PDB file of C-alpha atoms in Angstrom:
ATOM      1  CA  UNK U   1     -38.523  50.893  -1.292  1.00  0.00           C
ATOM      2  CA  UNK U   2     -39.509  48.614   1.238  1.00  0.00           C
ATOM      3  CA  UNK U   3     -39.366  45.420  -0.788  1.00  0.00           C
ATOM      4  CA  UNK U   4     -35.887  46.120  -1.424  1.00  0.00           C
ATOM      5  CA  UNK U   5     -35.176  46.844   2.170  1.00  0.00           C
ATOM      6  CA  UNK U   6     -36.602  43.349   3.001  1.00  0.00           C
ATOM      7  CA  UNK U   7     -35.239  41.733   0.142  1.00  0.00           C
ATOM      8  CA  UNK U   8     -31.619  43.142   0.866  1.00  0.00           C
ATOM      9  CA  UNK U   9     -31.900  41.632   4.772  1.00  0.00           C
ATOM     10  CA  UNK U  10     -33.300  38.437   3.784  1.00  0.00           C
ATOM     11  CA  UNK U  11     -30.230  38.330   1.112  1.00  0.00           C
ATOM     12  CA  UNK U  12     -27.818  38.810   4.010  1.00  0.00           C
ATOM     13  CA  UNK U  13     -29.203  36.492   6.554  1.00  0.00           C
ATOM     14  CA  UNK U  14     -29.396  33.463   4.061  1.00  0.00           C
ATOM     15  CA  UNK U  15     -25.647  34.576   2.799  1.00  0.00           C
ATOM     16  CA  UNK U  16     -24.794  34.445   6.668  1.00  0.00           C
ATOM     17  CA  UNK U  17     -26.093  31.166   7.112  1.00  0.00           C
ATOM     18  CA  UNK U  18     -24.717  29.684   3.918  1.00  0.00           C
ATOM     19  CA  UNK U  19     -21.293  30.577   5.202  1.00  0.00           C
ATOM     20  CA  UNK U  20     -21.411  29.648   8.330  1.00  0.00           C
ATOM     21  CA  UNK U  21     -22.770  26.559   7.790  1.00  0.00           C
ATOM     22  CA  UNK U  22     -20.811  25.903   4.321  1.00  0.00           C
ATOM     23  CA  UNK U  23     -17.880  23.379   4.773  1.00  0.00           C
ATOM     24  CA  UNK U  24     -17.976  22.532   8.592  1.00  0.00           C
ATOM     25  CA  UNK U  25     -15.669  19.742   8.470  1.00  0.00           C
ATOM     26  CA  UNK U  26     -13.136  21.776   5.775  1.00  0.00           C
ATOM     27  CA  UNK U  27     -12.622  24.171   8.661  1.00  0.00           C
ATOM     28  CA  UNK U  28     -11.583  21.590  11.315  1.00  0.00           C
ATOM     29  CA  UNK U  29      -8.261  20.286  11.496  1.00  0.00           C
ATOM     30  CA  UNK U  30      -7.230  18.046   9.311  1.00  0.00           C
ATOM     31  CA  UNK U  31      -3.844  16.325   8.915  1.00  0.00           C
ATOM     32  CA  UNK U  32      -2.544  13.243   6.861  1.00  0.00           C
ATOM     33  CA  UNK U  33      -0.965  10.322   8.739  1.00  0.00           C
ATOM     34  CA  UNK U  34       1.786   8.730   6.361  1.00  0.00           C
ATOM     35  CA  UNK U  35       2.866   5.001   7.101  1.00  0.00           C
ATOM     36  CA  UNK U  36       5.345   2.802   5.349  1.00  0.00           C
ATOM     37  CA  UNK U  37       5.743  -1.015   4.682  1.00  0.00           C
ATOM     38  CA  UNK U  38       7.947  -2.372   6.967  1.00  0.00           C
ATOM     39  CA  UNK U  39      10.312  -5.664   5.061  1.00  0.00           C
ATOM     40  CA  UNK U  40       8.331  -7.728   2.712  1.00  0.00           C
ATOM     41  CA  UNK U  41       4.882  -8.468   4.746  1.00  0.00           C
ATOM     42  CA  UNK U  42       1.628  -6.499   4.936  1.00  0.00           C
ATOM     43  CA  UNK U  43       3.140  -4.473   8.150  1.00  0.00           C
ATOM     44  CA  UNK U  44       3.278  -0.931   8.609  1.00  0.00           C
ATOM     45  CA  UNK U  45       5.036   2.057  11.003  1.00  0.00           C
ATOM     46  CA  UNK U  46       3.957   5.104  11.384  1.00  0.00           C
ATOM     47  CA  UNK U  47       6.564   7.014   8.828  1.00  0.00           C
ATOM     48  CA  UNK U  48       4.967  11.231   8.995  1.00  0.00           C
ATOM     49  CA  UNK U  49       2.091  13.215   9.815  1.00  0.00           C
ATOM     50  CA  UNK U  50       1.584  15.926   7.594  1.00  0.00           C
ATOM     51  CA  UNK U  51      -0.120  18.618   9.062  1.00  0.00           C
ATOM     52  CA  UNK U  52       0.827  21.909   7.229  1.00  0.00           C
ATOM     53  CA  UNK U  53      -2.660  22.795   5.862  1.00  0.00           C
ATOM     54  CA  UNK U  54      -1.251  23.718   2.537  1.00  0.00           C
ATOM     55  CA  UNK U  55       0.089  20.579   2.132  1.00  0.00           C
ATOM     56  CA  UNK U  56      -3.039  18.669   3.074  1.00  0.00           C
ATOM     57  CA  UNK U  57      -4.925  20.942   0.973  1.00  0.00           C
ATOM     58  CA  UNK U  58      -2.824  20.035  -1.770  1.00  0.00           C
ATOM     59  CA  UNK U  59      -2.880  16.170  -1.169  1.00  0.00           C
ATOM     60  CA  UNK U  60      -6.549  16.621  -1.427  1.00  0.00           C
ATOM     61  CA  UNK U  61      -7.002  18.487  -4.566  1.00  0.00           C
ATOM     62  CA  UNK U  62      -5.068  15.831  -6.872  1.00  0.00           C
ATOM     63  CA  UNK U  63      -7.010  13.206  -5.203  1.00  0.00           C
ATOM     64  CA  UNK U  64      -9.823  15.288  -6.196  1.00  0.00           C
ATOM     65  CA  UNK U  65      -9.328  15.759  -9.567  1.00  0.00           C
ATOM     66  CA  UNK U  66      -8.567  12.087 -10.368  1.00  0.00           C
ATOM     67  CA  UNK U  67     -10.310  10.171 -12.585  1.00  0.00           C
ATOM     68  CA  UNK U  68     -10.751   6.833 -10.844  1.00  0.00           C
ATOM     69  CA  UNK U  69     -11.091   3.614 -12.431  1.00  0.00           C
ATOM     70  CA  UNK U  70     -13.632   1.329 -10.286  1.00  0.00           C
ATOM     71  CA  UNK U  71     -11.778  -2.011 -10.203  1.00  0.00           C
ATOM     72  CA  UNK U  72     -11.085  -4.564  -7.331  1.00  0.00           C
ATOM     73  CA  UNK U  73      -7.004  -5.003  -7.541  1.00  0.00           C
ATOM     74  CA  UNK U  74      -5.204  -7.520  -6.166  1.00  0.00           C
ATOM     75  CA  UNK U  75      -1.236  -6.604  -6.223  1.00  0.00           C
ATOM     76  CA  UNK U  76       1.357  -8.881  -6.673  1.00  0.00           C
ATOM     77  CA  UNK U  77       2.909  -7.409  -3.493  1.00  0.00           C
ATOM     78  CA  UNK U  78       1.463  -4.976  -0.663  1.00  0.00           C
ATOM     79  CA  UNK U  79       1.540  -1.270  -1.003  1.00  0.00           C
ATOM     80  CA  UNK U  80       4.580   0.516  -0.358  1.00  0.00           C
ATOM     81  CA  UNK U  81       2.932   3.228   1.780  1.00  0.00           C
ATOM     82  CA  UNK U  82      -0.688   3.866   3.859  1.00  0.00           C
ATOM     83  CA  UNK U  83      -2.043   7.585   3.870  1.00  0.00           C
ATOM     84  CA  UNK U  84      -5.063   8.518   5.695  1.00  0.00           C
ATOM     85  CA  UNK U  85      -6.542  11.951   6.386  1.00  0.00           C
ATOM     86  CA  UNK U  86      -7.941  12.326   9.921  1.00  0.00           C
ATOM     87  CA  UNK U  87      -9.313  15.409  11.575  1.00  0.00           C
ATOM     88  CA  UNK U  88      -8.392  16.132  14.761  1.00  0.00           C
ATOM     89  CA  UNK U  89     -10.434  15.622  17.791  1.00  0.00           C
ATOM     90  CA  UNK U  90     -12.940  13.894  15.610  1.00  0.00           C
ATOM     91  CA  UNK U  91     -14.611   9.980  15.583  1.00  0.00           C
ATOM     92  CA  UNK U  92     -14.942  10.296  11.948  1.00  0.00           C
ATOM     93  CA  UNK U  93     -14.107   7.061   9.593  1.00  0.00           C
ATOM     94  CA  UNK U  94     -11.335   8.064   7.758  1.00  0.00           C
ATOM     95  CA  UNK U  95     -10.427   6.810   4.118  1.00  0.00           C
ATOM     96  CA  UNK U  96      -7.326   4.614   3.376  1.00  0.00           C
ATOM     97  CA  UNK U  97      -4.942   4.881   0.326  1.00  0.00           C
ATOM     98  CA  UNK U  98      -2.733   2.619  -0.460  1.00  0.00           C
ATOM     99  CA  UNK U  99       0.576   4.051  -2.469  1.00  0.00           C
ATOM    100  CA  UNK U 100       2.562   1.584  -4.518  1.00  0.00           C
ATOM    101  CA  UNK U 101       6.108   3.057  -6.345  1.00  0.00           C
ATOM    102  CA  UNK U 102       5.969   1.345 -10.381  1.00  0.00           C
ATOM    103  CA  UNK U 103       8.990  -0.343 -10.891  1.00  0.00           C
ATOM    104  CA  UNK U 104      10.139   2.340 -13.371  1.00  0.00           C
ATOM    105  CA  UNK U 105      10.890   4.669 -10.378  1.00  0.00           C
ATOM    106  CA  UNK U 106       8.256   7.259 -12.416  1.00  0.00           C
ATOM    107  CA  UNK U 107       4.742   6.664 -11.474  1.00  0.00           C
ATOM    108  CA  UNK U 108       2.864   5.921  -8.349  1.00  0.00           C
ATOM    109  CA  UNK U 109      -0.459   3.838  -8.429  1.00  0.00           C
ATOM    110  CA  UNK U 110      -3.006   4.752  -6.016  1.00  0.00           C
ATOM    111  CA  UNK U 111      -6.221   2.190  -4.864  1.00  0.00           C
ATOM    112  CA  UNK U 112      -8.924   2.988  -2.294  1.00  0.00           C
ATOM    113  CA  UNK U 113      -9.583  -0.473  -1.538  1.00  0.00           C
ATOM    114  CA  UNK U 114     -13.142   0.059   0.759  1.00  0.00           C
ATOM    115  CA  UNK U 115     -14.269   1.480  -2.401  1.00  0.00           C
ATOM    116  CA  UNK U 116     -12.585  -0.592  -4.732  1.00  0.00           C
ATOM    117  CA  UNK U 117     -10.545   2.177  -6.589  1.00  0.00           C
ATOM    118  CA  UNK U 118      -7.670   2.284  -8.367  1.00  0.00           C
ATOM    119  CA  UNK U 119      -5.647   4.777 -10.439  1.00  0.00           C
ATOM    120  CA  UNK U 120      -2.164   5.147 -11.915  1.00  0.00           C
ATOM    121  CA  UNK U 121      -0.970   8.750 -12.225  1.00  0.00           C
ATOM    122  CA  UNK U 122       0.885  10.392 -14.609  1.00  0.00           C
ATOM    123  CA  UNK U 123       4.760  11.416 -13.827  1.00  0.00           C
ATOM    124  CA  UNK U 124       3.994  14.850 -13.033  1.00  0.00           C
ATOM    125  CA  UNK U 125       1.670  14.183 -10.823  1.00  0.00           C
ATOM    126  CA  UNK U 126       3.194  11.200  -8.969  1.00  0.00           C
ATOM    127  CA  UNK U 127       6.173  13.447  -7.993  1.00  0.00           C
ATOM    128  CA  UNK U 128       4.095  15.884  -6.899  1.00  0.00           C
ATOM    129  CA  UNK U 129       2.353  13.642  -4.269  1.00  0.00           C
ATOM    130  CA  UNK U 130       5.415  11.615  -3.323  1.00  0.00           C
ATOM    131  CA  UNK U 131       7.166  14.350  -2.238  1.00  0.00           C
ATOM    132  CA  UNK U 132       4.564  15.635  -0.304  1.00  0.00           C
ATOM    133  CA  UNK U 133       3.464  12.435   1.208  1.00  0.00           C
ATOM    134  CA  UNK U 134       7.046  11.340   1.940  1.00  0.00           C
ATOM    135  CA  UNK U 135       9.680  13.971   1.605  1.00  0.00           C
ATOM    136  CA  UNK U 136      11.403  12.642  -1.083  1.00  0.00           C
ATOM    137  CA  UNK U 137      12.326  12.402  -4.871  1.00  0.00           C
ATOM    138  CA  UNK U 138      10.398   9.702  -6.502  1.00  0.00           C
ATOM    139  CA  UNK U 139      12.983   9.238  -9.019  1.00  0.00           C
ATOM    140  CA  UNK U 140      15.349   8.415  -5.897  1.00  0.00           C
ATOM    141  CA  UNK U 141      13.717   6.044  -4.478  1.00  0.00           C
ATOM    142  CA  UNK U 142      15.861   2.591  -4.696  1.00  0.00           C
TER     143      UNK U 142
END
């Protein structure tokens, strides 16, 4: 009986510990800061920040679940929109996207370039993060 006792409070300190030391940086603040080509030339705004953590959460599950291709690109033309998740009050390096609209109006391609990514998602799934990302209708977009 008093194995179990001990067994049962060792059980519930680890589980205490695993929790509260499970996913630090998931818990802090995190928001996505949006920016948008600006004419022709490799210059950017600052277009939205995204902050809604269902959104975020969201953005980061389809990035998740992609199956990138590890390639160096080089695009005939810069991307049409910067994303970057940052956490607030935090130094941490935050990863770049770069978002580029297919001609078709229908897809989106998506490359990490510090890690030489690259991916081209499926129509579905491009609407789904353009509208989140931007606000808008892919299949509007002119």
């Amino acid at each position: 009986m008093k194995k179990i006792k001990y067994f049962i409070a060792l059980f519930g300190i680890v589980s205490i510990f695993l929790v509260g030391c499970s996913n630090v940086i998931e818990n802090e603040e995190q928001y996505i800061k949006v920016q948008n080509r600006i004419g022709e030339e490799n210059k950017y705004e600052d277009f939205k920040e995204i902050t809604g953590t269902e959104q975020v959460k969201k953005v980061k599950s389809i990035l998740n679940d992609i199956d990138w291709e590890n390639a160096k690109v080089n695009m005939a033309y810069p991307a049409d929109y910067r994303f970057i998740f940052q956490f607030k009050n935090s130094e941490e390096k935050a990863v770049s996207y770069e978002l580029w609209i297919s001609p078709s109006k229908d897809k989106v391609e998506l490359v990490i370039d510090a890690e030489s990514k690259y991916i081209q998602l499926d129509t579905d799934t491009s609407a789904e993060l353009f509208k989140i990302l931007v606000g808008e209708e892919l299949s509007d977009q002119k």
